[in-house]
GROMACS .gro file of C-alpha atoms in nm:
model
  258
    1UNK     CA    1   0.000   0.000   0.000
    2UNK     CA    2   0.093   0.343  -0.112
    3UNK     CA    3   0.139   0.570   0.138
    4UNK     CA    4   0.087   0.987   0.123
    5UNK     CA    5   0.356   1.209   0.280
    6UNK     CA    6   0.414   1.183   0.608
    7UNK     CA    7   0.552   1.364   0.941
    8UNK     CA    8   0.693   1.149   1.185
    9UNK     CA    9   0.689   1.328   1.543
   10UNK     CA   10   0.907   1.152   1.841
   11UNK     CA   11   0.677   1.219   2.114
   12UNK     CA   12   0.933   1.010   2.377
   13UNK     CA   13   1.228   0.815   2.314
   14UNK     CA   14   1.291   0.645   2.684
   15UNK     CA   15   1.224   0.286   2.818
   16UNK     CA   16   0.939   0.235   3.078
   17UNK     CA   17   1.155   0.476   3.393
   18UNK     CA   18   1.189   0.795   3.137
   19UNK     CA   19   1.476   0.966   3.171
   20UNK     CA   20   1.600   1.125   3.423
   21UNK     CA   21   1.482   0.830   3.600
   22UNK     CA   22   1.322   0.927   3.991
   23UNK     CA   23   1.595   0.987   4.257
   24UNK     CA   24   1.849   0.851   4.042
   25UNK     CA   25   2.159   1.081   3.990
   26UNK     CA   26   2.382   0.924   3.752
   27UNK     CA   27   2.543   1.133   3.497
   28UNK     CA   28   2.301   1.086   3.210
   29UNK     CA   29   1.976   1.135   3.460
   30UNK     CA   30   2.199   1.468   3.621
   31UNK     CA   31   2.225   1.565   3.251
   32UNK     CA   32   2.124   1.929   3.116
   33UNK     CA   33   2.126   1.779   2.757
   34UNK     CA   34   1.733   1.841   2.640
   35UNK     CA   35   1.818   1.530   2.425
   36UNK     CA   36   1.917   1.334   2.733
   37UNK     CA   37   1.536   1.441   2.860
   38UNK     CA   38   1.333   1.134   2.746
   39UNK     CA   39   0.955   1.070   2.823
   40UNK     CA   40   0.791   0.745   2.771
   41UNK     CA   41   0.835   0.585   2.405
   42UNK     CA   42   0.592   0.670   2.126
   43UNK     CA   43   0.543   0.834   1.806
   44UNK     CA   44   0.288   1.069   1.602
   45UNK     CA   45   0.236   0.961   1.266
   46UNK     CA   46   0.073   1.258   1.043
   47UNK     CA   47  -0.060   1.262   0.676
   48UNK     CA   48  -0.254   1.604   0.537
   49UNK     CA   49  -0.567   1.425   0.648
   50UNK     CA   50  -0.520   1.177   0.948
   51UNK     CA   51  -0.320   1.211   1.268
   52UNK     CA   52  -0.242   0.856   1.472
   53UNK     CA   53  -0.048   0.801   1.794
   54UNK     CA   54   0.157   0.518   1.829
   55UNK     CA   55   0.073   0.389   2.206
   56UNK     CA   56  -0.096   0.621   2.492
   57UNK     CA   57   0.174   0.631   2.742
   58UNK     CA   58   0.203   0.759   3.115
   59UNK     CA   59   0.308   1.073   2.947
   60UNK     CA   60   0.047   1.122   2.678
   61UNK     CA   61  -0.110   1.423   2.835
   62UNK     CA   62   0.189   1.637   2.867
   63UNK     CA   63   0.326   1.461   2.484
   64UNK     CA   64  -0.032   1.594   2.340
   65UNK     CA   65   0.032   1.923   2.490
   66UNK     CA   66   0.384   2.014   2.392
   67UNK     CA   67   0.317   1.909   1.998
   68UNK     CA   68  -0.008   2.123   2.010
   69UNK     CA   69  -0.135   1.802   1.897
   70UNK     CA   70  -0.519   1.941   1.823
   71UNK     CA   71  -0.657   1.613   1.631
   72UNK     CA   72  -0.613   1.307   1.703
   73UNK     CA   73  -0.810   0.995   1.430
   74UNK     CA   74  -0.711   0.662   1.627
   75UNK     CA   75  -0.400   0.510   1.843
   76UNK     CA   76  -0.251   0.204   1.753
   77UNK     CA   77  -0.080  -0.074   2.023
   78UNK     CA   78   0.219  -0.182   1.991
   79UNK     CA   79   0.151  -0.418   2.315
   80UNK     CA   80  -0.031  -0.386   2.647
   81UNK     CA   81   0.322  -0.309   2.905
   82UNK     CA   82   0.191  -0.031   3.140
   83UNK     CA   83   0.393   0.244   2.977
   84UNK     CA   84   0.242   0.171   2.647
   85UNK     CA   85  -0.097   0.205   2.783
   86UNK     CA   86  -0.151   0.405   3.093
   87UNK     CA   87  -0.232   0.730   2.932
   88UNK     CA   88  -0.530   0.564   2.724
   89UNK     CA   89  -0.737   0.751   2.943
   90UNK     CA   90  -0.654   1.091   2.833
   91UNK     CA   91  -0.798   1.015   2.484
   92UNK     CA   92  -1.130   1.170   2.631
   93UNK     CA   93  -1.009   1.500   2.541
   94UNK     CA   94  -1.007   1.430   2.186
   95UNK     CA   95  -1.401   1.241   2.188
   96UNK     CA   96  -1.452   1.600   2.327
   97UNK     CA   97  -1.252   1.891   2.081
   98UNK     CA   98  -1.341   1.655   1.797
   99UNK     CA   99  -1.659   1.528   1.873
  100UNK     CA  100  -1.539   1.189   1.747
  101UNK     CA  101  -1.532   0.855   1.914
  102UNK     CA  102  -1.163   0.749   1.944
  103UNK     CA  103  -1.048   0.446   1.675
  104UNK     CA  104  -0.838   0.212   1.905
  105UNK     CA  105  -0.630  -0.037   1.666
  106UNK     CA  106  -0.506  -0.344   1.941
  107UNK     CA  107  -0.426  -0.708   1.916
  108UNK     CA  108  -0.644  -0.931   2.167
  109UNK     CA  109  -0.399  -0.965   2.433
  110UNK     CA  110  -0.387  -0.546   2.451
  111UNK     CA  111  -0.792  -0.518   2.390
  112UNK     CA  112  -0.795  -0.760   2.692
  113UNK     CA  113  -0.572  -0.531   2.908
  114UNK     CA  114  -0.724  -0.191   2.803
  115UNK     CA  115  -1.085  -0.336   2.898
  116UNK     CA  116  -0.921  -0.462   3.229
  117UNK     CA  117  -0.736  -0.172   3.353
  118UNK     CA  118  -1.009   0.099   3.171
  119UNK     CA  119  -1.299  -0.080   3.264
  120UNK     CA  120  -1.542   0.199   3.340
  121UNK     CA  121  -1.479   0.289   2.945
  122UNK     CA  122  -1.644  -0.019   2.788
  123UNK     CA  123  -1.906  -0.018   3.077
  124UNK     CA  124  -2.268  -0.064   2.941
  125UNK     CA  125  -2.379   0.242   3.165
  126UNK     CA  126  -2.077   0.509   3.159
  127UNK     CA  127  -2.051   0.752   3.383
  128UNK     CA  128  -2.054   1.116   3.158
  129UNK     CA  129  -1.705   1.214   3.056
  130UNK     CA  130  -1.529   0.880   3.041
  131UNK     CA  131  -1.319   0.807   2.679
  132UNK     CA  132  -1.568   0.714   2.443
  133UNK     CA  133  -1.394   0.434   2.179
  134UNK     CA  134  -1.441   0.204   1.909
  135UNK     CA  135  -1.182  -0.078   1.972
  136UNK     CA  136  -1.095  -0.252   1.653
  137UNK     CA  137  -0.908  -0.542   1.636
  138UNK     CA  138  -0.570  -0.606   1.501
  139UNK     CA  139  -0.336  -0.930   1.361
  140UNK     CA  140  -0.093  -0.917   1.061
  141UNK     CA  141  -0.347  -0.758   0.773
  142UNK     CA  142  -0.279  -0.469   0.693
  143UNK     CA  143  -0.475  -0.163   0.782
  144UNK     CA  144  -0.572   0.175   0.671
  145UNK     CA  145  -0.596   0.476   0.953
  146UNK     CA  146  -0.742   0.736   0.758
  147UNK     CA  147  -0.538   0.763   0.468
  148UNK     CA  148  -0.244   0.649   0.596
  149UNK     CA  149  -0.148   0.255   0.505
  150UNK     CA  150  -0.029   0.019   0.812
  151UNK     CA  151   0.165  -0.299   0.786
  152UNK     CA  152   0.186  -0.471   1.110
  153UNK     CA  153   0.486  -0.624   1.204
  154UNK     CA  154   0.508  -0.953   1.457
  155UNK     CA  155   0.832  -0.974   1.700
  156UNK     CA  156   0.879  -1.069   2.004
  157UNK     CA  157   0.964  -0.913   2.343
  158UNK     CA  158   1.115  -1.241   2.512
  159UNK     CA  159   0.804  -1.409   2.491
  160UNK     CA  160   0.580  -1.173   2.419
  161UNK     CA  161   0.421  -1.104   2.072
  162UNK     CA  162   0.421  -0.714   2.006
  163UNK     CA  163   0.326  -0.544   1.711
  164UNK     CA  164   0.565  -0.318   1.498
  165UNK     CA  165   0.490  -0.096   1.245
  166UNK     CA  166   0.533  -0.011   0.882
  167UNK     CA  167   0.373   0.338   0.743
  168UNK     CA  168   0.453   0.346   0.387
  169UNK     CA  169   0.880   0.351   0.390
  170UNK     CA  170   0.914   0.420   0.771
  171UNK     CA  171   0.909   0.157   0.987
  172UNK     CA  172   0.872   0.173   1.387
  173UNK     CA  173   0.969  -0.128   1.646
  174UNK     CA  174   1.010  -0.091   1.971
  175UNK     CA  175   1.008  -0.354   2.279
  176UNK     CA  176   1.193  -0.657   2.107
  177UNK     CA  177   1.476  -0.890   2.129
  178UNK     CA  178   1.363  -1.118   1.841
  179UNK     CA  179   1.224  -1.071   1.486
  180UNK     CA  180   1.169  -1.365   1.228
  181UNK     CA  181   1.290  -1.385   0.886
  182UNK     CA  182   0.922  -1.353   0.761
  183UNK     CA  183   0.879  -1.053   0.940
  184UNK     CA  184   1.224  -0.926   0.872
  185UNK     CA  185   1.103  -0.933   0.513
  186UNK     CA  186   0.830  -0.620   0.561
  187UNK     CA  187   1.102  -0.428   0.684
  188UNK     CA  188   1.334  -0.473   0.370
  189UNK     CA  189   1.289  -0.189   0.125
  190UNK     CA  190   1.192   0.101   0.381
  191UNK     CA  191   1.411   0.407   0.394
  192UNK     CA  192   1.387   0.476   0.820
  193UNK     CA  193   1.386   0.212   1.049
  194UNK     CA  194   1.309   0.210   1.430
  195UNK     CA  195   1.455  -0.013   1.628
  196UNK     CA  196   1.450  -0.032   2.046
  197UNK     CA  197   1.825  -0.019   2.189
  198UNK     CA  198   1.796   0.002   2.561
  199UNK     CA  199   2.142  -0.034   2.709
  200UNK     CA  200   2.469  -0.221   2.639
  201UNK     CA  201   2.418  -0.462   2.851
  202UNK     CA  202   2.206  -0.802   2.820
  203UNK     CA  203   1.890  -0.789   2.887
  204UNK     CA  204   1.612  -1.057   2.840
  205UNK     CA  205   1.306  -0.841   2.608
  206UNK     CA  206   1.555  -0.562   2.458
  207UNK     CA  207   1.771  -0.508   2.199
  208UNK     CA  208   2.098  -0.467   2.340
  209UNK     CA  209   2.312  -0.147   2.182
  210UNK     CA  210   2.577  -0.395   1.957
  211UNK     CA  211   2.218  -0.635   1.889
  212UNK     CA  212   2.035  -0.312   1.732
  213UNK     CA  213   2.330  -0.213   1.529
  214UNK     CA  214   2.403  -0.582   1.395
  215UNK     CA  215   2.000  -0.646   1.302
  216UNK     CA  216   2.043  -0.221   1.161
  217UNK     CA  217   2.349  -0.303   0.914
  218UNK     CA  218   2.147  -0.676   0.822
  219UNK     CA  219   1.820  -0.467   0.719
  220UNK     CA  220   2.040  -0.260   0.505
  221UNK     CA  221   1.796   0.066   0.589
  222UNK     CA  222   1.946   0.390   0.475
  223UNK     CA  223   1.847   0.552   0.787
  224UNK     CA  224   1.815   0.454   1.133
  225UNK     CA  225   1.713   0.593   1.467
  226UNK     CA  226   1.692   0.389   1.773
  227UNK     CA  227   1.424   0.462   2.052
  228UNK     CA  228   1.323   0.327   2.422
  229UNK     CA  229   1.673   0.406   2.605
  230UNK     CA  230   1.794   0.364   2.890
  231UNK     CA  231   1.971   0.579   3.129
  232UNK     CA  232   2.222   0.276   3.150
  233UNK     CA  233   2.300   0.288   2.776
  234UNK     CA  234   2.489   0.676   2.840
  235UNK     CA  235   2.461   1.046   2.719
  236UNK     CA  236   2.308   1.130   2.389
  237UNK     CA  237   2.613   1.253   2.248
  238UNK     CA  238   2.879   1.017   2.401
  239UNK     CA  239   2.647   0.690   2.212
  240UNK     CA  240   2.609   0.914   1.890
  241UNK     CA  241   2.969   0.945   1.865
  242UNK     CA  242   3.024   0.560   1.826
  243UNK     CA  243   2.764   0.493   1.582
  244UNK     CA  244   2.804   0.442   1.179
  245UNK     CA  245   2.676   0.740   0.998
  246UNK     CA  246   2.341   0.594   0.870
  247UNK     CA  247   2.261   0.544   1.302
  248UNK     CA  248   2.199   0.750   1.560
  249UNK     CA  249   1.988   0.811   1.864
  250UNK     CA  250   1.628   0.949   1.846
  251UNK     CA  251   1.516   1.165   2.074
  252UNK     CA  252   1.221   1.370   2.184
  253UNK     CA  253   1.065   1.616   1.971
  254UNK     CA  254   1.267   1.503   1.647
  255UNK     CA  255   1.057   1.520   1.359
  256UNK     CA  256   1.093   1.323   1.034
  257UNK     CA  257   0.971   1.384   0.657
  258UNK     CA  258   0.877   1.094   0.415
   0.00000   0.00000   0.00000
């Protein structure tokens, strides 16, 4: 599928703490770097027409607010981890400045956690203000948002099965250690990859620094920008400097053109 133009927005580039992570005061946390700032991971994905949010996470409110993010046409899951989902909630303000009820894109395993933890919004009697939604159910068909095409990706997050993404020639993964060779396929051709790389060090459901690079440089992508970090993996600008050209870090706020 064909996809229009598009403006990628990094609404949060950090892993589930954010960085600076509470009471911690390591160097990169202690850091007056604004790209050492990261909220909670997620992405806005814009056409002329249609505005999506990848995940709704503990920091959605404040992300809407400092994009001036004014419309808002559905959210898509990536997975059902608490800071991919705890923000859902704050999706009310859009049923009311757009008078729309919010598209919700999920895979069963997140519609089954979004109906647990947001109960009172899939109630047959709702209280008055609660998010009004249309929960529609995701697998690995593609999917139009508006006008804008999606290709869901399967990988895995240890054992986990959580959806990545793939809007026309960008393509957005975050929260895995493991990706097939079938899946590895819909990736192949895009010009900007996503990839999670959360700290140098093993660790059982991320993409370690040197394991992002290695799957990077085997997808062959011209361009790629990792996400969900650590305050483990070190300062913005200390990682950047050890990375090939084609890789860097992402970071809040960064905005990308297809």
């Amino acid at each position: 599928m064909s996809a229009p133009p598009l403006t990628i927005t990094f609404l949060g580039t950090g892993t589930s703490t954010g960085i600076p992570m509470i009471a911690c005061p390591c160097p990169v946390c202690a850091s007056a770097d604004t790209h050492d700032k990261r909220l909670r991971s997620s992405i806005l994905v814009s056409s002329a027409h249609t505005t999506l949010v990848v995940d709704t996470t503990p920091d959605f409110r404040y992300q809407m607010l400092r994009t001036d993010t004014r419309k808002l046409d559905g959210v898509v899951y990536t997975h059902h981890h608490k800071d991919h989902i705890a923000g859902m909630d704050d999706v009310r303000a859009f049923n009311f400045i757009n008078d729309q009820v919010m598209r919700i894109y999920a895979n069963a395993l997140t519609e089954e956690a979004l109906r647990r933890d947001f109960y009172y919004a899939f109630m047959e009697n709702k209280y008055p203000g609660v998010p009004e939604l249309k929960m529609i159910m995701i697998d690995d068909t593609p999917f139009m948002v508006g006008d804008i095409p999606v290709q869901p990706i399967q990988v895995l997050h240890h054992k986990l099965p959580v959806m990545g993404f793939r809007f026309g020639d960008f393509v957005y993964i975050t929260d895995a250690n493991r990706i097939e060779d079938t899946e590895k396929e819909k990736i192949r051709g895009a010009k900007i990859l996503v990839l999670n790389a959360l700290r140098r060090e093993a660790h059982i459901s991320h993409f370690t620094l040197d394991e992002a690079i290695e799957l990077a440089n085997e997808l062959a992508v011209p361009e790629v920008y990792f996400t969900h970090i650590s305050h483990q993996l070190g300062k913005h600008t200390d990682i950047n400097r050890e990375l090939p050209a084609h890789i860097r870090l992402a970071w809040d706020g960064l905005t990308l053109r297809l």
